[in-house]
Amino acid sequence: RKEVEQDPGPFNVPEGATVAFNCTYSNSASQSFFWYRQDCRKEPKLLMSVYSSGNEDGRFTAQLNRASQYISLLIRDSKLSDSATYLCVSSTSGTYKYIFGTGTRLKVLA
Amino acid sequence: GAVVSQHPSRVICKSGTSVKIECRSLDFQATTMFWYRQFPKQSLMLMATSNEGSKATYEQGVEKDKFLINHASLTLSTLTVTSAHPEDSSFYICSARTGSQPQHFGDGTRLSIL
C-alpha cells in the first residue's frame, strides 16, 4: 500500500463547477500536509499548506481529518487555468521529507 | 516568494556520459536540499536529502556511487549522474527549504540518455 494515496482521475469538469479531491495517508506520524499543483512537464508549485482547523485561500479550501487520516482539497468556481495535476504531500516532523501521492489530474472544460 | 533555480533545464547525451545538475536557492539560505526523480505518469520519488557540509542521505534503492551529491554551500547543491544509461532518463527536480517553511522546487532538469 502506498503511503499517500490519491485517485489519479482524470476529473473532467465544466468551468464554474466545484470539484473535490481526497487523499489518504497511512503514516500516523505524519505531521504536515500540503497540496502542490504540477503542470505538465513542469515542477510542483505550492498551492497551500493544510492546517488541522481547515484553511481557505480564495477559491481553494483544504481540510485535514487526522482521525480518518485523510486530506481534502475543494476548488470552487473552476477556471480553465486550474487544469493541472494536484499532488497531495505528507511530511513527518523532524525529517522534513515529503511523501508525494501520485497526483489527481483535473481538466476544466470550456 | 522563495526562488530555486535549477540548471540545465534539458540535457541530451550519449550513454556513458556523466551529467551534473545544479540547484541554487536564490533568495534564501537553504538548510536542506532534496533531490527527486519523476518518471512519466508517476509521482515524485525522493532520491536523497542533502545538508550543507555533510554527506547526503540516500533513500533505499538509490545508488550513492551512481548519483553523487555535493552540497558546497547553503545556496548550492549539485547532483552528478555518473556513467548515465538510458534507464536514467527522467525528470530530476531539486527542492530547498529553511526553517519550518514548505519546500520550494527548482524548475527541473529533463535528462535524456541516448
mmCIF file of C-alpha atoms in Angstrom:
data_model
loop_
_atom_site.group_PDB
_atom_site.id
_atom_site.type_symbol
_atom_site.label_atom_id
_atom_site.label_comp_id
_atom_site.label_asym_id
_atom_site.label_seq_id
_atom_site.Cartn_x
_atom_site.Cartn_y
_atom_site.Cartn_z
ATOM 1 C CA ARG A 1 0.000 0.000 0.000
ATOM 2 C CA LYS A 2 1.342 3.443 -0.884
ATOM 3 C CA GLU A 3 1.952 5.818 1.979
ATOM 4 C CA VAL A 4 -0.042 8.598 0.330
ATOM 5 C CA GLU A 5 -2.866 7.631 -1.989
ATOM 6 C CA GLN A 6 -4.889 9.689 -4.412
ATOM 7 C CA ASP A 7 -7.422 8.945 -7.113
ATOM 8 C CA PRO A 8 -5.451 9.591 -10.314
ATOM 9 C CA GLY A 9 -8.534 10.823 -12.203
ATOM 10 C CA PRO A 10 -8.813 12.487 -14.602
ATOM 11 C CA PHE A 11 -11.609 14.629 -13.269
ATOM 12 C CA ASN A 12 -13.219 16.397 -16.213
ATOM 13 C CA VAL A 13 -15.415 19.267 -15.035
ATOM 14 C CA PRO A 14 -17.050 22.258 -16.747
ATOM 15 C CA GLU A 15 -15.942 25.800 -15.998
ATOM 16 C CA GLY A 16 -17.595 27.134 -12.878
ATOM 17 C CA ALA A 17 -18.018 23.715 -11.287
ATOM 18 C CA THR A 18 -16.963 22.786 -7.783
ATOM 19 C CA VAL A 19 -14.648 19.810 -7.527
ATOM 20 C CA ALA A 20 -13.183 17.979 -4.541
ATOM 21 C CA PHE A 21 -10.174 15.706 -4.242
ATOM 22 C CA ASN A 22 -9.384 13.391 -1.384
ATOM 23 C CA CYS A 23 -6.086 11.967 -0.284
ATOM 24 C CA THR A 24 -5.376 9.344 2.365
ATOM 25 C CA TYR A 25 -2.164 8.760 4.256
ATOM 26 C CA SER A 26 -1.083 5.687 6.149
ATOM 27 C CA ASN A 27 1.654 7.006 8.436
ATOM 28 C CA SER A 28 0.031 8.215 11.628
ATOM 29 C CA ALA A 29 3.270 10.060 12.477
ATOM 30 C CA SER A 30 2.738 12.433 9.561
ATOM 31 C CA GLN A 31 2.540 15.964 10.898
ATOM 32 C CA SER A 32 2.482 18.376 7.985
ATOM 33 C CA PHE A 33 0.433 18.273 4.838
ATOM 34 C CA PHE A 34 0.421 20.252 1.644
ATOM 35 C CA TRP A 35 -1.248 20.500 -1.717
ATOM 36 C CA TYR A 36 1.010 21.200 -4.664
ATOM 37 C CA ARG A 37 -0.002 21.829 -8.225
ATOM 38 C CA GLN A 38 2.027 20.435 -11.111
ATOM 39 C CA ASP A 39 1.516 21.439 -14.713
ATOM 40 C CA CYS A 40 2.584 19.095 -17.491
ATOM 41 C CA ARG A 41 6.370 18.748 -17.670
ATOM 42 C CA LYS A 42 6.882 21.415 -15.000
ATOM 43 C CA GLU A 43 7.953 21.481 -11.372
ATOM 44 C CA PRO A 44 5.437 21.300 -8.488
ATOM 45 C CA LYS A 45 4.306 24.640 -7.106
ATOM 46 C CA LEU A 46 2.941 25.055 -3.595
ATOM 47 C CA LEU A 47 -0.810 25.612 -3.652
ATOM 48 C CA MET A 48 -1.435 25.627 0.077
ATOM 49 C CA SER A 49 -0.456 24.119 3.378
ATOM 50 C CA VAL A 50 -3.149 22.146 5.179
ATOM 51 C CA TYR A 51 -3.945 23.033 8.774
ATOM 52 C CA SER A 52 -5.840 20.976 11.330
ATOM 53 C CA SER A 53 -8.601 23.545 11.576
ATOM 54 C CA GLY A 54 -9.004 23.695 7.818
ATOM 55 C CA ASN A 55 -7.985 26.674 5.749
ATOM 56 C CA GLU A 56 -9.154 28.623 2.764
ATOM 57 C CA ASP A 57 -7.321 30.612 0.115
ATOM 58 C CA GLY A 58 -9.662 32.257 -2.346
ATOM 59 C CA ARG A 59 -11.465 29.527 -4.279
ATOM 60 C CA PHE A 60 -9.448 26.764 -2.604
ATOM 61 C CA THR A 61 -10.295 25.092 0.699
ATOM 62 C CA ALA A 62 -8.197 22.410 2.382
ATOM 63 C CA GLN A 63 -9.313 20.138 5.197
ATOM 64 C CA LEU A 64 -7.470 17.650 7.370
ATOM 65 C CA ASN A 65 -9.083 14.764 9.234
ATOM 66 C CA ARG A 66 -6.446 13.195 11.468
ATOM 67 C CA ALA A 67 -8.786 10.563 12.896
ATOM 68 C CA SER A 68 -9.523 9.170 9.438
ATOM 69 C CA GLN A 69 -6.127 10.131 8.035
ATOM 70 C CA TYR A 70 -7.324 11.971 5.007
ATOM 71 C CA ILE A 71 -6.898 15.380 3.454
ATOM 72 C CA SER A 72 -9.184 17.090 1.015
ATOM 73 C CA LEU A 73 -8.979 19.945 -1.449
ATOM 74 C CA LEU A 74 -12.064 21.771 -2.679
ATOM 75 C CA ILE A 75 -11.934 24.040 -5.702
ATOM 76 C CA ARG A 76 -14.901 26.334 -6.264
ATOM 77 C CA ASP A 77 -15.805 28.126 -9.486
ATOM 78 C CA SER A 78 -13.267 26.152 -11.534
ATOM 79 C CA LYS A 79 -11.291 28.041 -14.160
ATOM 80 C CA LEU A 80 -9.670 26.680 -17.299
ATOM 81 C CA SER A 81 -6.338 27.625 -15.734
ATOM 82 C CA ASP A 82 -6.992 25.230 -12.842
ATOM 83 C CA SER A 83 -6.329 22.315 -15.210
ATOM 84 C CA ALA A 84 -3.283 20.560 -13.751
ATOM 85 C CA THR A 85 -2.263 17.636 -11.571
ATOM 86 C CA TYR A 86 -2.805 18.175 -7.861
ATOM 87 C CA LEU A 87 -0.295 16.492 -5.590
ATOM 88 C CA CYS A 88 -1.032 15.589 -2.001
ATOM 89 C CA VAL A 89 2.033 15.637 0.242
ATOM 90 C CA SER A 90 2.688 14.469 3.779
ATOM 91 C CA SER A 91 5.737 15.118 5.897
ATOM 92 C CA THR A 92 6.891 13.681 9.192
ATOM 93 C CA SER A 93 8.046 16.069 11.876
ATOM 94 C CA GLY A 94 11.812 16.294 12.182
ATOM 95 C CA THR A 95 12.732 14.808 8.803
ATOM 96 C CA TYR A 96 11.104 17.427 6.566
ATOM 97 C CA LYS A 97 10.994 14.715 3.904
ATOM 98 C CA TYR A 98 7.998 14.818 1.620
ATOM 99 C CA ILE A 99 5.974 11.813 0.588
ATOM 100 C CA PHE A 100 4.026 12.541 -2.566
ATOM 101 C CA GLY A 101 0.822 10.993 -3.748
ATOM 102 C CA THR A 102 0.665 10.091 -7.427
ATOM 103 C CA GLY A 103 -1.482 13.125 -8.082
ATOM 104 C CA THR A 104 -5.023 13.758 -9.271
ATOM 105 C CA ARG A 105 -5.408 15.111 -12.748
ATOM 106 C CA LEU A 106 -8.002 17.837 -13.270
ATOM 107 C CA LYS A 107 -9.275 19.055 -16.627
ATOM 108 C CA VAL A 108 -11.573 22.044 -16.634
ATOM 109 C CA LEU A 109 -13.551 22.191 -19.857
ATOM 110 C CA ALA A 110 -14.905 25.270 -21.591
ATOM 111 C CA GLY B 1 8.410 34.191 -2.758
ATOM 112 C CA ALA B 2 11.312 31.783 -2.440
ATOM 113 C CA VAL B 3 13.100 31.061 -5.678
ATOM 114 C CA VAL B 4 15.030 27.924 -6.510
ATOM 115 C CA SER B 5 16.948 27.767 -9.750
ATOM 116 C CA GLN B 6 17.969 24.546 -11.448
ATOM 117 C CA HIS B 7 20.368 24.208 -14.349
ATOM 118 C CA PRO B 8 20.402 22.899 -17.005
ATOM 119 C CA SER B 9 16.731 22.510 -17.842
ATOM 120 C CA ARG B 10 17.334 19.957 -20.575
ATOM 121 C CA VAL B 11 20.164 17.531 -21.283
ATOM 122 C CA ILE B 12 20.502 15.065 -24.124
ATOM 123 C CA CYS B 13 23.657 12.996 -24.142
ATOM 124 C CA LYS B 14 25.164 9.666 -25.053
ATOM 125 C CA SER B 15 25.201 6.615 -22.843
ATOM 126 C CA GLY B 16 28.215 6.560 -20.544
ATOM 127 C CA THR B 17 28.371 10.330 -20.090
ATOM 128 C CA SER B 18 28.313 11.891 -16.632
ATOM 129 C CA VAL B 19 25.862 14.742 -16.178
ATOM 130 C CA LYS B 20 25.954 17.429 -13.499
ATOM 131 C CA ILE B 21 22.833 19.277 -12.401
ATOM 132 C CA GLU B 22 22.970 22.394 -10.222
ATOM 133 C CA CYS B 23 20.357 23.566 -7.745
ATOM 134 C CA ARG B 24 20.556 27.043 -6.232
ATOM 135 C CA SER B 25 18.379 28.832 -3.737
ATOM 136 C CA LEU B 26 18.474 32.412 -4.982
ATOM 137 C CA ASP B 27 16.958 34.454 -2.188
ATOM 138 C CA PHE B 28 17.356 32.372 0.951
ATOM 139 C CA GLN B 29 19.861 30.107 2.627
ATOM 140 C CA ALA B 30 18.614 26.556 2.398
ATOM 141 C CA THR B 31 19.011 24.397 5.485
ATOM 142 C CA THR B 32 18.308 21.326 3.425
ATOM 143 C CA MET B 33 18.047 20.484 -0.234
ATOM 144 C CA PHE B 34 16.326 17.455 -1.682
ATOM 145 C CA TRP B 35 16.702 15.620 -4.976
ATOM 146 C CA TYR B 36 13.757 13.889 -6.620
ATOM 147 C CA ARG B 37 13.197 11.891 -9.756
ATOM 148 C CA GLN B 38 9.925 11.637 -11.654
ATOM 149 C CA PHE B 39 9.205 9.125 -14.408
ATOM 150 C CA PRO B 40 6.315 9.742 -16.829
ATOM 151 C CA LYS B 41 2.873 9.479 -15.242
ATOM 152 C CA GLN B 42 4.405 8.719 -11.852
ATOM 153 C CA SER B 43 4.844 10.692 -8.692
ATOM 154 C CA LEU B 44 7.983 12.392 -7.484
ATOM 155 C CA MET B 45 10.267 9.958 -5.705
ATOM 156 C CA LEU B 46 12.777 11.272 -3.204
ATOM 157 C CA MET B 47 16.314 10.210 -4.060
ATOM 158 C CA ALA B 48 18.353 11.899 -1.359
ATOM 159 C CA THR B 49 18.439 14.588 1.292
ATOM 160 C CA SER B 50 21.370 16.981 1.258
ATOM 161 C CA ASN B 51 22.615 19.138 4.120
ATOM 162 C CA GLU B 52 25.362 21.682 3.659
ATOM 163 C CA GLY B 53 28.735 20.411 4.735
ATOM 164 C CA SER B 54 27.675 16.834 5.385
ATOM 165 C CA LYS B 55 27.155 13.681 3.376
ATOM 166 C CA ALA B 56 23.857 13.230 1.643
ATOM 167 C CA THR B 57 21.358 10.713 2.967
ATOM 168 C CA TYR B 58 20.118 8.436 0.217
ATOM 169 C CA GLU B 59 16.762 6.710 0.058
ATOM 170 C CA GLN B 60 16.598 2.954 -0.150
ATOM 171 C CA GLY B 61 17.393 1.675 -3.608
ATOM 172 C CA VAL B 62 19.254 4.779 -4.751
ATOM 173 C CA GLU B 63 22.908 4.105 -5.530
ATOM 174 C CA LYS B 64 25.101 6.725 -3.901
ATOM 175 C CA ASP B 65 28.032 5.958 -6.211
ATOM 176 C CA LYS B 66 25.795 6.453 -9.212
ATOM 177 C CA PHE B 67 24.164 9.680 -8.047
ATOM 178 C CA LEU B 68 26.822 11.873 -6.468
ATOM 179 C CA ILE B 69 25.576 14.774 -4.409
ATOM 180 C CA ASN B 70 27.691 17.692 -3.306
ATOM 181 C CA HIS B 71 26.294 20.407 -1.085
ATOM 182 C CA ALA B 72 29.035 23.020 -1.099
ATOM 183 C CA SER B 73 27.172 25.940 0.438
ATOM 184 C CA LEU B 74 23.818 26.963 1.876
ATOM 185 C CA THR B 75 22.698 28.029 -1.569
ATOM 186 C CA LEU B 76 24.107 25.344 -3.879
ATOM 187 C CA SER B 77 23.735 21.596 -4.239
ATOM 188 C CA THR B 78 24.788 19.525 -7.232
ATOM 189 C CA LEU B 79 23.705 16.109 -8.441
ATOM 190 C CA THR B 80 26.001 14.211 -10.785
ATOM 191 C CA VAL B 81 24.594 11.224 -12.629
ATOM 192 C CA THR B 82 27.696 9.175 -13.347
ATOM 193 C CA SER B 83 28.014 6.976 -16.433
ATOM 194 C CA ALA B 84 24.396 7.617 -17.336
ATOM 195 C CA HIS B 85 22.418 4.975 -19.215
ATOM 196 C CA PRO B 86 19.041 5.156 -20.984
ATOM 197 C CA GLU B 87 17.219 3.900 -17.877
ATOM 198 C CA ASP B 88 18.462 7.017 -16.050
ATOM 199 C CA SER B 89 16.413 9.182 -18.410
ATOM 200 C CA SER B 90 13.947 11.017 -16.236
ATOM 201 C CA PHE B 91 12.852 14.376 -14.864
ATOM 202 C CA TYR B 92 15.145 15.363 -11.987
ATOM 203 C CA ILE B 93 13.891 18.034 -9.601
ATOM 204 C CA CYS B 94 15.540 19.646 -6.614
ATOM 205 C CA SER B 95 13.916 21.464 -3.756
ATOM 206 C CA ALA B 96 15.155 23.623 -0.915
ATOM 207 C CA ARG B 97 13.805 24.527 2.478
ATOM 208 C CA THR B 98 14.684 26.571 5.513
ATOM 209 C CA GLY B 99 13.202 26.715 8.973
ATOM 210 C CA SER B 100 9.670 25.417 9.082
ATOM 211 C CA GLN B 101 8.827 26.625 5.598
ATOM 212 C CA PRO B 102 7.500 24.294 2.877
ATOM 213 C CA GLN B 103 9.864 23.054 0.225
ATOM 214 C CA HIS B 104 10.303 25.171 -2.876
ATOM 215 C CA PHE B 105 11.134 23.385 -6.088
ATOM 216 C CA GLY B 106 13.515 24.123 -8.894
ATOM 217 C CA ASP B 107 12.119 24.034 -12.415
ATOM 218 C CA GLY B 108 13.545 20.586 -13.077
ATOM 219 C CA THR B 109 16.020 19.019 -15.470
ATOM 220 C CA ARG B 110 14.798 16.724 -18.203
ATOM 221 C CA LEU B 111 17.551 14.180 -18.837
ATOM 222 C CA SER B 112 17.534 12.024 -21.957
ATOM 223 C CA ILE B 113 20.251 9.433 -22.435
ATOM 224 C CA LEU B 114 20.576 8.046 -25.944
#
